[in-house]
mmCIF file of C-alpha atoms in Angstrom:
data_model
loop_
_atom_site.group_PDB
_atom_site.id
_atom_site.type_symbol
_atom_site.label_atom_id
_atom_site.label_comp_id
_atom_site.label_asym_id
_atom_site.label_seq_id
_atom_site.Cartn_x
_atom_site.Cartn_y
_atom_site.Cartn_z
ATOM 1 C CA LEU A 1120 -0.004 -0.103 0.154
ATOM 2 C CA ASP A 1121 1.638 2.737 -1.286
ATOM 3 C CA GLU A 1122 -0.828 5.573 -1.890
ATOM 4 C CA LEU A 1123 -4.111 6.458 0.048
ATOM 5 C CA GLN A 1124 -7.244 6.578 -2.017
ATOM 6 C CA MET A 1125 -9.358 9.669 -1.035
ATOM 7 C CA SER A 1126 -11.749 9.727 -3.986
ATOM 8 C CA ARG A 1127 -11.525 8.586 -7.353
ATOM 9 C CA GLU A 1128 -9.013 11.540 -8.318
ATOM 10 C CA ILE A 1129 -7.199 12.145 -5.085
ATOM 11 C CA GLU A 1130 -4.511 9.791 -3.661
ATOM 12 C CA ILE A 1131 -2.094 10.579 -1.062
ATOM 13 C CA PRO A 1132 1.131 8.517 -0.941
ATOM 14 C CA ILE A 1133 2.294 7.147 2.025
ATOM 15 C CA ASP A 1134 5.438 6.713 1.555
ATOM 16 C CA VAL A 1135 6.598 3.992 3.907
ATOM 17 C CA SER A 1136 6.636 -0.107 2.712
ATOM 18 C CA GLY A 1137 6.563 -2.798 5.009
ATOM 19 C CA LYS A 1138 9.996 -4.043 4.149
ATOM 20 C CA GLU A 1139 11.205 -0.643 4.745
ATOM 21 C CA PHE A 1140 10.316 -0.904 8.587
ATOM 22 C CA LEU A 1141 10.072 -4.427 9.173
ATOM 23 C CA THR A 1142 13.733 -4.475 8.373
ATOM 24 C CA LEU A 1143 17.224 -2.480 9.965
ATOM 25 C CA GLU A 1144 18.464 -2.549 6.504
ATOM 26 C CA ASP A 1145 16.218 -1.611 3.619
ATOM 27 C CA GLY A 1146 14.656 -4.915 2.825
ATOM 28 C CA ASP A 1147 17.544 -7.322 4.182
ATOM 29 C CA PRO A 1148 15.880 -10.095 5.757
ATOM 30 C CA GLY A 1149 18.879 -10.981 8.042
ATOM 31 C CA THR A 1150 17.912 -7.494 9.854
ATOM 32 C CA SER A 1151 13.974 -8.231 10.584
ATOM 33 C CA TYR A 1152 12.277 -8.450 13.640
ATOM 34 C CA PHE A 1153 11.592 -12.568 13.163
ATOM 35 C CA SER A 1154 15.449 -12.794 12.552
ATOM 36 C CA LEU A 1155 16.261 -10.896 15.107
ATOM 37 C CA LEU A 1156 14.252 -12.947 17.813
ATOM 38 C CA GLN A 1157 15.322 -16.005 16.255
ATOM 39 C CA GLN A 1158 18.972 -15.407 16.983
ATOM 40 C CA THR A 1159 17.755 -13.999 21.090
ATOM 41 C CA ILE A 1160 16.030 -18.115 20.967
ATOM 42 C CA ASP A 1161 19.238 -19.326 19.768
ATOM 43 C CA VAL A 1162 21.482 -17.389 21.761
ATOM 44 C CA LEU A 1163 19.325 -18.458 25.077
ATOM 45 C CA GLU A 1164 19.719 -21.799 23.688
ATOM 46 C CA GLY A 1165 23.774 -21.747 23.901
ATOM 47 C CA ARG A 1166 24.025 -21.524 20.007
ATOM 48 C CA PRO A 1167 26.784 -19.424 19.146
ATOM 49 C CA PHE A 1168 26.014 -16.028 17.658
ATOM 50 C CA GLY A 1169 27.045 -14.785 14.033
ATOM 51 C CA GLY A 1170 28.769 -18.226 13.211
ATOM 52 C CA SER A 1171 31.071 -17.155 16.347
ATOM 53 C CA PRO A 1172 31.376 -19.660 19.044
ATOM 54 C CA VAL A 1173 33.258 -17.826 20.957
ATOM 55 C CA GLN A 1174 31.704 -14.740 21.256
ATOM 56 C CA THR A 1175 29.776 -14.598 24.566
ATOM 57 C CA ALA A 1176 26.107 -14.998 25.019
ATOM 58 C CA LYS A 1177 26.150 -11.191 26.618
ATOM 59 C CA ASN A 1178 28.125 -9.851 24.118
ATOM 60 C CA ALA A 1179 25.993 -11.250 21.866
ATOM 61 C CA MET A 1180 22.741 -10.029 23.723
ATOM 62 C CA ASP A 1181 24.220 -6.385 23.978
ATOM 63 C CA VAL A 1182 24.530 -7.080 19.453
ATOM 64 C CA LEU A 1183 20.792 -8.148 19.422
ATOM 65 C CA GLY A 1184 19.801 -5.628 21.792
ATOM 66 C CA ALA A 1185 21.311 -2.332 20.050
ATOM 67 C CA GLN A 1186 19.249 -3.776 17.198
ATOM 68 C CA MET A 1187 16.497 -4.481 18.180
ATOM 69 C CA ASP A 1188 16.118 -0.806 19.563
ATOM 70 C CA ALA A 1189 17.704 -0.002 16.057
ATOM 71 C CA LEU A 1190 14.514 -1.291 14.257
ATOM 72 C CA TYR A 1191 12.108 -0.118 16.472
ATOM 73 C CA ASP A 1192 13.125 3.275 16.321
ATOM 74 C CA LYS A 1193 12.823 2.777 11.984
ATOM 75 C CA THR A 1194 9.090 1.828 13.144
ATOM 76 C CA LEU A 1195 8.357 4.276 15.260
ATOM 77 C CA VAL A 1196 9.371 6.866 12.438
ATOM 78 C CA ALA A 1197 7.359 4.965 9.521
ATOM 79 C CA ARG A 1198 4.425 4.977 11.813
ATOM 80 C CA THR A 1199 4.881 8.752 12.609
ATOM 81 C CA ARG A 1200 5.344 9.333 9.062
ATOM 82 C CA VAL A 1201 2.162 7.302 8.443
ATOM 83 C CA GLY A 1202 0.107 9.169 11.543
ATOM 84 C CA ALA A 1203 0.934 12.419 10.096
ATOM 85 C CA ARG A 1204 -0.429 11.573 6.811
ATOM 86 C CA LEU A 1205 -3.902 10.156 7.964
ATOM 87 C CA ARG A 1206 -3.869 13.426 10.076
ATOM 88 C CA GLN A 1207 -3.889 15.151 6.387
ATOM 89 C CA VAL A 1208 -6.397 12.864 5.141
ATOM 90 C CA GLU A 1209 -9.286 12.942 7.776
ATOM 91 C CA GLU A 1210 -8.292 16.872 8.095
ATOM 92 C CA THR A 1211 -8.903 16.438 4.277
ATOM 93 C CA GLN A 1212 -12.195 14.606 4.912
ATOM 94 C CA LEU A 1213 -13.343 16.872 7.519
ATOM 95 C CA ALA A 1214 -13.064 20.149 4.995
ATOM 96 C CA ASN A 1215 -14.677 17.793 2.539
ATOM 97 C CA LEU A 1216 -18.107 16.876 4.885
ATOM 98 C CA THR A 1217 -18.090 20.732 6.676
ATOM 99 C CA LEU A 1218 -18.381 22.091 2.884
ATOM 100 C CA ALA A 1219 -20.873 19.519 1.865
ATOM 101 C CA THR A 1220 -22.949 20.551 4.405
ATOM 102 C CA GLN A 1221 -22.602 24.174 3.813
ATOM 103 C CA TYR A 1222 -24.050 23.739 0.059
ATOM 104 C CA GLU A 1223 -26.488 21.322 1.255
ATOM 105 C CA ILE A 1224 -27.301 24.275 3.799
ATOM 106 C CA THR A 1225 -27.350 27.335 0.918
ATOM 107 C CA GLY A 1226 -29.672 24.501 -1.875
ATOM 108 C CA GLY A 1227 -31.876 24.186 0.687
ATOM 109 C CA ARG A 1228 -32.595 27.933 1.029
ATOM 110 C CA ALA A 1229 -32.365 28.386 -2.728
ATOM 111 C CA VAL A 1230 -34.897 25.871 -3.750
ATOM 112 C CA GLY A 1231 -37.327 26.728 -0.920
ATOM 113 C CA VAL A 1232 -37.483 30.348 -1.360
ATOM 114 C CA ASP A 1233 -40.876 32.512 -1.811
ATOM 115 C CA PHE A 1234 -40.097 34.717 -4.459
ATOM 116 C CA THR A 1235 -42.913 37.226 -3.958
ATOM 117 C CA LYS A 1236 -42.238 37.695 -0.314
ATOM 118 C CA SER A 1237 -38.071 38.317 -1.550
ATOM 119 C CA VAL A 1238 -38.819 40.848 -3.686
ATOM 120 C CA SER A 1239 -41.521 42.484 -1.215
ATOM 121 C CA GLU A 1240 -38.702 42.043 1.083
ATOM 122 C CA ILE A 1241 -36.022 43.485 -0.931
ATOM 123 C CA ALA A 1242 -38.399 46.746 -2.153
ATOM 124 C CA ARG A 1243 -39.115 47.279 1.816
ATOM 125 C CA LEU A 1244 -35.190 47.112 2.156
ATOM 126 C CA GLN A 1245 -34.400 49.243 -0.754
ATOM 127 C CA LEU A 1246 -37.312 51.789 0.326
ATOM 128 C CA SER A 1247 -35.340 51.983 3.842
ATOM 129 C CA LEU A 1248 -31.856 52.636 2.075
ATOM 130 C CA GLU A 1249 -32.900 55.023 0.384
ATOM 131 C CA ALA A 1250 -34.699 56.751 3.286
ATOM 132 C CA ALA A 1251 -31.515 57.101 5.296
ATOM 133 C CA GLN A 1252 -29.908 58.404 2.624
ATOM 134 C CA ARG A 1253 -31.569 61.150 1.827
ATOM 135 C CA ALA A 1254 -31.714 61.830 5.748
ATOM 136 C CA TYR A 1255 -28.293 61.403 5.681
ATOM 137 C CA SER A 1256 -27.954 64.075 3.352
ATOM 138 C CA GLN A 1257 -30.166 66.918 4.786
ATOM 139 C CA PHE A 1258 -28.341 66.244 7.922
ATOM 140 C CA SER A 1259 -25.139 66.738 6.449
ATOM 141 C CA LYS A 1260 -26.179 69.344 5.289
ATOM 142 C CA LEU A 1261 -26.797 71.438 8.090
ATOM 143 C CA SER A 1262 -24.609 73.793 10.161
ATOM 144 C CA ILE A 1263 -24.514 75.823 12.977
ATOM 145 C CA PHE A 1264 -24.736 79.076 10.260
ATOM 146 C CA ASN A 1265 -28.155 78.017 8.989
ATOM 147 C CA PHE A 1266 -29.730 77.977 13.066
ATOM 148 C CA LEU A 1267 -28.331 81.341 13.076
#
């Protein structure tokens, strides 16, 4: 899964493959979680680690523990990247839902309009506006000298 499909036209790249975060070295099956766990089991059962019977169990466990930590860190980074992309998807979906709701409300208002009532209301508001403009123009012509 390299892309997340939002709609027929929109796909968001995820940029993370399974091999990328399940292996320590990109795609090397010898550094996967499962191979590291098997190597740990082998060390605990007393088998030699890394082909060298000389290495002690403690050294082997230190090396395997460090590799597991590095692999875990790599997994956390990949999860963070995917999580950020999913957050972006959620925000886009929320914005689309909000916009669709606004379109629905606006469409409902347009469909349910009584044109006669609307024209009457516009005419009444226009008459009020013209009266206010005339009153303001007459009031603005007044000055203290007109009263004297």
